[in-house]
CSV table of C-alpha atoms in Angstrom, one decimal:
chain,number,residue,atom,x,y,z
A,22,ALA,CA,0.0,0.0,0.0
A,23,GLN,CA,1.1,3.5,-0.7
A,24,SER,CA,2.1,5.8,2.2
A,25,VAL,CA,3.1,9.5,2.4
A,26,THR,CA,5.3,10.9,5.1
A,27,GLN,CA,5.5,14.6,6.0
A,28,LEU,CA,8.3,14.7,8.6
A,29,ASP,CA,7.6,18.1,9.9
A,30,SER,CA,4.2,18.6,11.7
A,31,GLN,CA,5.0,22.4,12.2
A,32,VAL,CA,7.3,24.8,10.4
A,33,PRO,CA,7.7,28.2,11.9
A,34,VAL,CA,9.3,30.8,9.7
A,35,PHE,CA,9.7,34.5,9.5
A,36,GLU,CA,8.0,36.6,6.8
A,37,GLU,CA,10.1,36.9,3.6
A,38,ALA,CA,12.3,34.0,4.5
A,39,PRO,CA,12.5,30.9,2.3
A,40,VAL,CA,10.7,27.7,3.3
A,41,GLU,CA,10.8,24.0,2.4
A,42,LEU,CA,8.1,21.5,3.4
A,43,ARG,CA,9.2,17.9,3.1
A,44,CYS,CA,7.3,15.0,1.6
A,45,ASN,CA,8.4,11.4,1.0
A,46,TYR,CA,6.3,8.6,-0.5
A,47,SER,CA,6.7,4.9,-0.2
A,48,SER,CA,6.7,3.6,-3.8
A,49,SER,CA,9.3,4.1,-6.5
A,50,VAL,CA,7.0,3.0,-9.3
A,51,SER,CA,5.2,5.7,-11.3
A,52,VAL,CA,2.9,7.8,-9.2
A,53,TYR,CA,1.2,11.1,-9.4
A,54,LEU,CA,2.0,13.7,-6.7
A,55,PHE,CA,0.0,16.6,-5.4
A,56,TRP,CA,0.4,19.4,-2.8
A,57,TYR,CA,-2.8,20.9,-1.4
A,58,VAL,CA,-3.2,23.9,1.0
A,59,GLN,CA,-5.9,24.3,3.6
A,60,TYR,CA,-6.5,27.7,5.0
A,61,PRO,CA,-8.3,27.9,8.4
A,62,ASN,CA,-12.0,26.9,8.2
A,63,GLN,CA,-11.8,26.2,4.5
A,64,GLY,CA,-11.6,23.2,2.1
A,65,LEU,CA,-8.4,22.1,0.4
A,66,GLN,CA,-7.0,23.9,-2.7
A,67,LEU,CA,-4.5,22.4,-5.2
A,68,LEU,CA,-1.1,24.2,-5.1
A,69,LEU,CA,0.6,22.1,-7.8
A,70,LYS,CA,0.9,18.6,-9.1
A,71,TYR,CA,3.5,16.3,-10.8
A,72,LEU,CA,2.3,13.9,-13.4
A,73,SER,CA,5.3,13.4,-15.7
A,74,GLY,CA,8.0,15.4,-17.5
A,75,SER,CA,10.1,18.2,-15.9
A,76,THR,CA,10.9,17.4,-12.3
A,77,LEU,CA,10.5,21.0,-11.2
A,78,VAL,CA,6.9,21.9,-11.0
A,79,LYS,CA,5.6,25.5,-10.5
A,80,GLY,CA,2.3,26.1,-8.8
A,81,ILE,CA,0.1,29.0,-7.6
A,82,ASN,CA,1.1,31.7,-5.1
A,83,GLY,CA,4.9,31.4,-5.9
A,84,PHE,CA,5.2,27.8,-4.7
A,85,GLU,CA,7.2,25.1,-6.5
A,86,ALA,CA,8.1,21.5,-5.9
A,87,GLU,CA,10.8,19.2,-7.1
A,88,PHE,CA,10.2,15.5,-7.9
A,89,ASN,CA,13.1,13.2,-7.0
A,90,LYS,CA,12.4,9.7,-8.1
A,91,SER,CA,15.6,8.1,-6.6
A,92,GLN,CA,14.8,9.6,-3.1
A,93,THR,CA,11.0,9.2,-3.5
A,94,SER,CA,10.6,12.8,-2.5
A,95,PHE,CA,8.4,15.7,-3.6
A,96,HIS,CA,9.4,18.7,-1.4
A,97,LEU,CA,7.6,22.0,-1.6
A,98,ARG,CA,9.5,25.3,-1.6
A,99,LYS,CA,8.8,29.0,-1.6
A,100,PRO,CA,11.7,31.5,-1.8
A,101,SER,CA,9.9,34.2,0.2
A,102,VAL,CA,6.8,33.6,2.4
A,103,HIS,CA,4.1,36.0,3.4
A,104,ILE,CA,1.9,36.1,6.5
A,105,SER,CA,-1.0,34.9,4.2
A,106,ASP,CA,0.8,31.6,3.5
A,107,THR,CA,0.0,30.5,7.1
A,108,ALA,CA,-2.0,27.3,6.6
A,109,GLU,CA,-1.9,23.5,6.6
A,110,TYR,CA,-0.1,21.9,3.7
A,111,PHE,CA,-0.9,18.3,2.6
A,112,CYS,CA,1.2,16.2,0.3
A,113,ALA,CA,-0.8,13.5,-1.5
A,114,VAL,CA,-0.1,10.6,-3.9
A,115,SER,CA,-2.2,8.8,-6.4
A,116,ASP,CA,-0.8,5.4,-7.3
A,117,PRO,CA,-2.2,3.6,-10.4
A,118,ALA,CA,-0.4,0.4,-9.4
A,119,THR,CA,-2.9,0.0,-6.5
A,120,GLY,CA,-5.9,0.3,-8.8
A,121,ARG,CA,-7.4,2.5,-6.2
A,122,ARG,CA,-8.6,5.8,-7.6
A,123,ALA,CA,-8.2,7.8,-4.5
A,124,LEU,CA,-5.6,10.1,-3.0
A,125,THR,CA,-3.4,9.0,0.0
A,126,PHE,CA,-2.6,12.1,2.1
A,127,GLY,CA,0.3,12.8,4.3
A,128,SER,CA,-0.3,13.9,7.9
A,129,GLY,CA,0.1,17.6,7.0
A,130,THR,CA,2.5,20.3,7.9
A,131,ARG,CA,1.4,23.5,9.6
A,132,LEU,CA,3.3,26.5,8.2
A,133,GLN,CA,3.3,29.4,10.6
A,134,VAL,CA,4.7,32.6,9.2
A,135,GLN,CA,5.7,35.2,11.8
A,136,PRO,CA,6.2,38.9,11.2
B,2,ASP,CA,-17.3,28.1,-12.3
B,3,THR,CA,-14.9,25.9,-10.3
B,4,GLU,CA,-16.9,25.8,-7.1
B,5,VAL,CA,-18.1,23.0,-5.0
B,6,THR,CA,-20.8,24.1,-2.6
B,7,GLN,CA,-21.7,22.4,0.7
B,8,THR,CA,-24.7,23.0,2.9
B,9,PRO,CA,-25.1,23.5,5.8
B,10,LYS,CA,-21.9,25.1,6.9
B,11,HIS,CA,-22.5,24.0,10.5
B,12,LEU,CA,-24.7,21.3,11.9
B,13,VAL,CA,-25.4,20.3,15.5
B,14,MET,CA,-27.3,17.1,16.0
B,15,GLY,CA,-28.3,14.7,18.7
B,16,MET,CA,-27.4,11.0,18.6
B,17,THR,CA,-31.0,10.1,17.7
B,18,ASN,CA,-31.5,12.6,14.9
B,19,LYS,CA,-31.5,12.1,11.2
B,20,LYS,CA,-29.9,14.8,9.1
B,21,SER,CA,-28.4,15.2,5.6
B,22,LEU,CA,-25.4,16.9,4.2
B,23,LYS,CA,-25.5,18.3,0.7
B,24,CYS,CA,-22.8,18.9,-1.9
B,25,GLU,CA,-23.2,20.4,-5.4
B,26,GLN,CA,-21.0,21.1,-8.3
B,27,HIS,CA,-21.7,22.5,-11.8
B,28,MET,CA,-18.4,21.8,-13.4
B,29,GLY,CA,-19.6,18.7,-15.3
B,30,HIS,CA,-17.5,16.4,-13.1
B,31,ARG,CA,-18.5,12.8,-13.0
B,32,ALA,CA,-16.5,11.7,-9.8
B,33,MET,CA,-17.5,12.9,-6.4
B,34,TYR,CA,-16.0,12.2,-3.0
B,35,TRP,CA,-16.9,12.4,0.7
B,36,TYR,CA,-14.1,12.9,3.2
B,37,LYS,CA,-14.1,13.1,7.0
B,38,GLN,CA,-11.5,15.4,8.6
B,39,LYS,CA,-10.8,15.5,12.4
B,40,ALA,CA,-8.9,18.5,13.9
B,41,LYS,CA,-5.2,18.6,12.9
B,42,LYS,CA,-5.5,15.5,10.8
B,43,PRO,CA,-5.6,14.9,7.0
B,44,PRO,CA,-8.8,14.1,5.2
B,45,GLU,CA,-9.9,10.5,5.4
B,46,LEU,CA,-11.7,9.1,2.4
B,47,MET,CA,-15.2,7.8,3.1
B,48,PHE,CA,-16.9,7.3,-0.3
B,49,VAL,CA,-16.3,7.7,-4.0
B,50,TYR,CA,-19.0,8.0,-6.7
B,51,SER,CA,-18.0,7.6,-10.3
B,52,TYR,CA,-20.7,8.3,-12.9
B,53,GLU,CA,-23.3,8.2,-10.2
B,54,LYS,CA,-22.3,4.7,-9.0
B,55,LEU,CA,-20.6,4.0,-5.7
B,56,SER,CA,-17.1,2.9,-6.5
B,57,ILE,CA,-15.3,3.1,-3.2
B,58,ASN,CA,-16.7,2.6,0.3
B,59,GLU,CA,-13.9,2.7,2.9
B,60,SER,CA,-15.7,0.4,5.3
B,61,VAL,CA,-17.7,3.3,6.7
B,62,PRO,CA,-20.3,2.5,9.4
B,63,SER,CA,-23.9,2.2,8.1
B,64,ARG,CA,-25.0,5.2,10.1
B,65,PHE,CA,-23.5,7.1,7.2
B,66,SER,CA,-25.4,6.6,3.9
B,67,PRO,CA,-24.3,8.3,0.7
B,68,GLU,CA,-26.5,9.1,-2.2
B,69,CYS,CA,-25.8,10.5,-5.7
B,70,PRO,CA,-29.1,11.5,-7.2
B,71,ASN,CA,-27.5,13.0,-10.3
B,72,SER,CA,-24.1,14.0,-11.6
B,73,SER,CA,-24.2,17.4,-9.9
B,74,LEU,CA,-25.4,16.4,-6.5
B,75,LEU,CA,-24.0,14.3,-3.6
B,76,ASN,CA,-25.8,13.7,-0.3
B,77,LEU,CA,-24.6,12.2,2.9
B,78,HIS,CA,-27.4,10.9,5.1
B,79,LEU,CA,-26.7,10.7,8.8
B,80,HIS,CA,-28.5,8.7,11.4
B,81,ALA,CA,-27.8,7.6,15.0
B,82,LEU,CA,-24.4,9.2,15.0
B,83,GLN,CA,-21.9,9.0,17.9
B,84,PRO,CA,-20.0,11.9,19.5
B,85,GLU,CA,-16.8,10.7,17.8
B,86,ASP,CA,-18.4,11.4,14.4
B,87,SER,CA,-18.0,15.1,15.1
B,88,ALA,CA,-15.7,16.4,12.4
B,89,LEU,CA,-15.4,18.5,9.3
B,90,TYR,CA,-17.0,16.7,6.4
B,91,LEU,CA,-15.5,17.6,3.0
B,92,CYS,CA,-17.0,17.0,-0.4
B,93,ALA,CA,-14.8,17.0,-3.5
B,94,SER,CA,-15.2,16.4,-7.2
B,95,SER,CA,-13.0,15.6,-10.2
B,96,GLN,CA,-13.5,15.3,-13.9
B,97,THR,CA,-13.8,11.6,-14.3
B,98,GLY,CA,-12.1,10.1,-11.3
B,99,THR,CA,-8.8,9.0,-13.0
B,100,PHE,CA,-5.5,8.9,-11.2
B,101,ASP,CA,-4.0,12.1,-12.4
B,102,GLU,CA,-6.9,14.5,-11.8
B,103,GLU,CA,-7.1,17.4,-9.4
B,104,GLN,CA,-9.8,17.2,-6.9
B,105,TYR,CA,-11.9,20.3,-6.2
B,106,PHE,CA,-12.9,20.6,-2.6
B,107,GLY,CA,-15.9,22.4,-1.0
B,108,PRO,CA,-15.5,24.4,2.2
B,109,GLY,CA,-17.0,21.6,4.3
B,110,THR,CA,-19.7,21.1,6.9
B,111,ARG,CA,-18.6,21.2,10.5
B,112,LEU,CA,-20.7,18.6,12.3
B,113,THR,CA,-21.1,18.4,16.1
B,114,VAL,CA,-22.8,15.4,17.6
B,115,THR,CA,-24.1,15.9,21.1
């Protein structure tokens, strides 16, 4: 079964500093990878996704992520964060090899941007 | 229109009540999902409908009963719930339910069972 690990439950960072949120998945076979953001009292919104091709994926709000197949990682980065980026971030994987058409989510990382 | 709407926003119900959650989308999507999310946890998949047919049931207790009357509408009927069922219930949709699709989430219904 597929699993997703987000090692950091909370990441505090100062405004305008860079940030990296880490995500590792369990399978090295072809998978589809997603990052979703959840602002307080809201549903989830897609930031970016990796399906195939270039390993560097750019998303909304200045976020980008790098797919690394050998390390089974898909870390999310932003060069300069804003207060408004404070939210919960979920990495998710979809694995065709399982035949299960559903996302497997990581446990989430709370990004806290401080002034 | 890329919106998924959910009603009500908040719901408080007793353990003997019967209530329903409603989800609607007008994006022409043919896959719809129910998730349960407890505080500070990721969403947990409950049900998936594909072309109005139930395709995944994650061993959810029968006190939760999903219904997909048409391709735009998804309901979750609730009966005899327990306090531990209190959570945020999220609805999502995607184009056809294939592996590489983005899911669009609604804002959720916050359910409290007393």
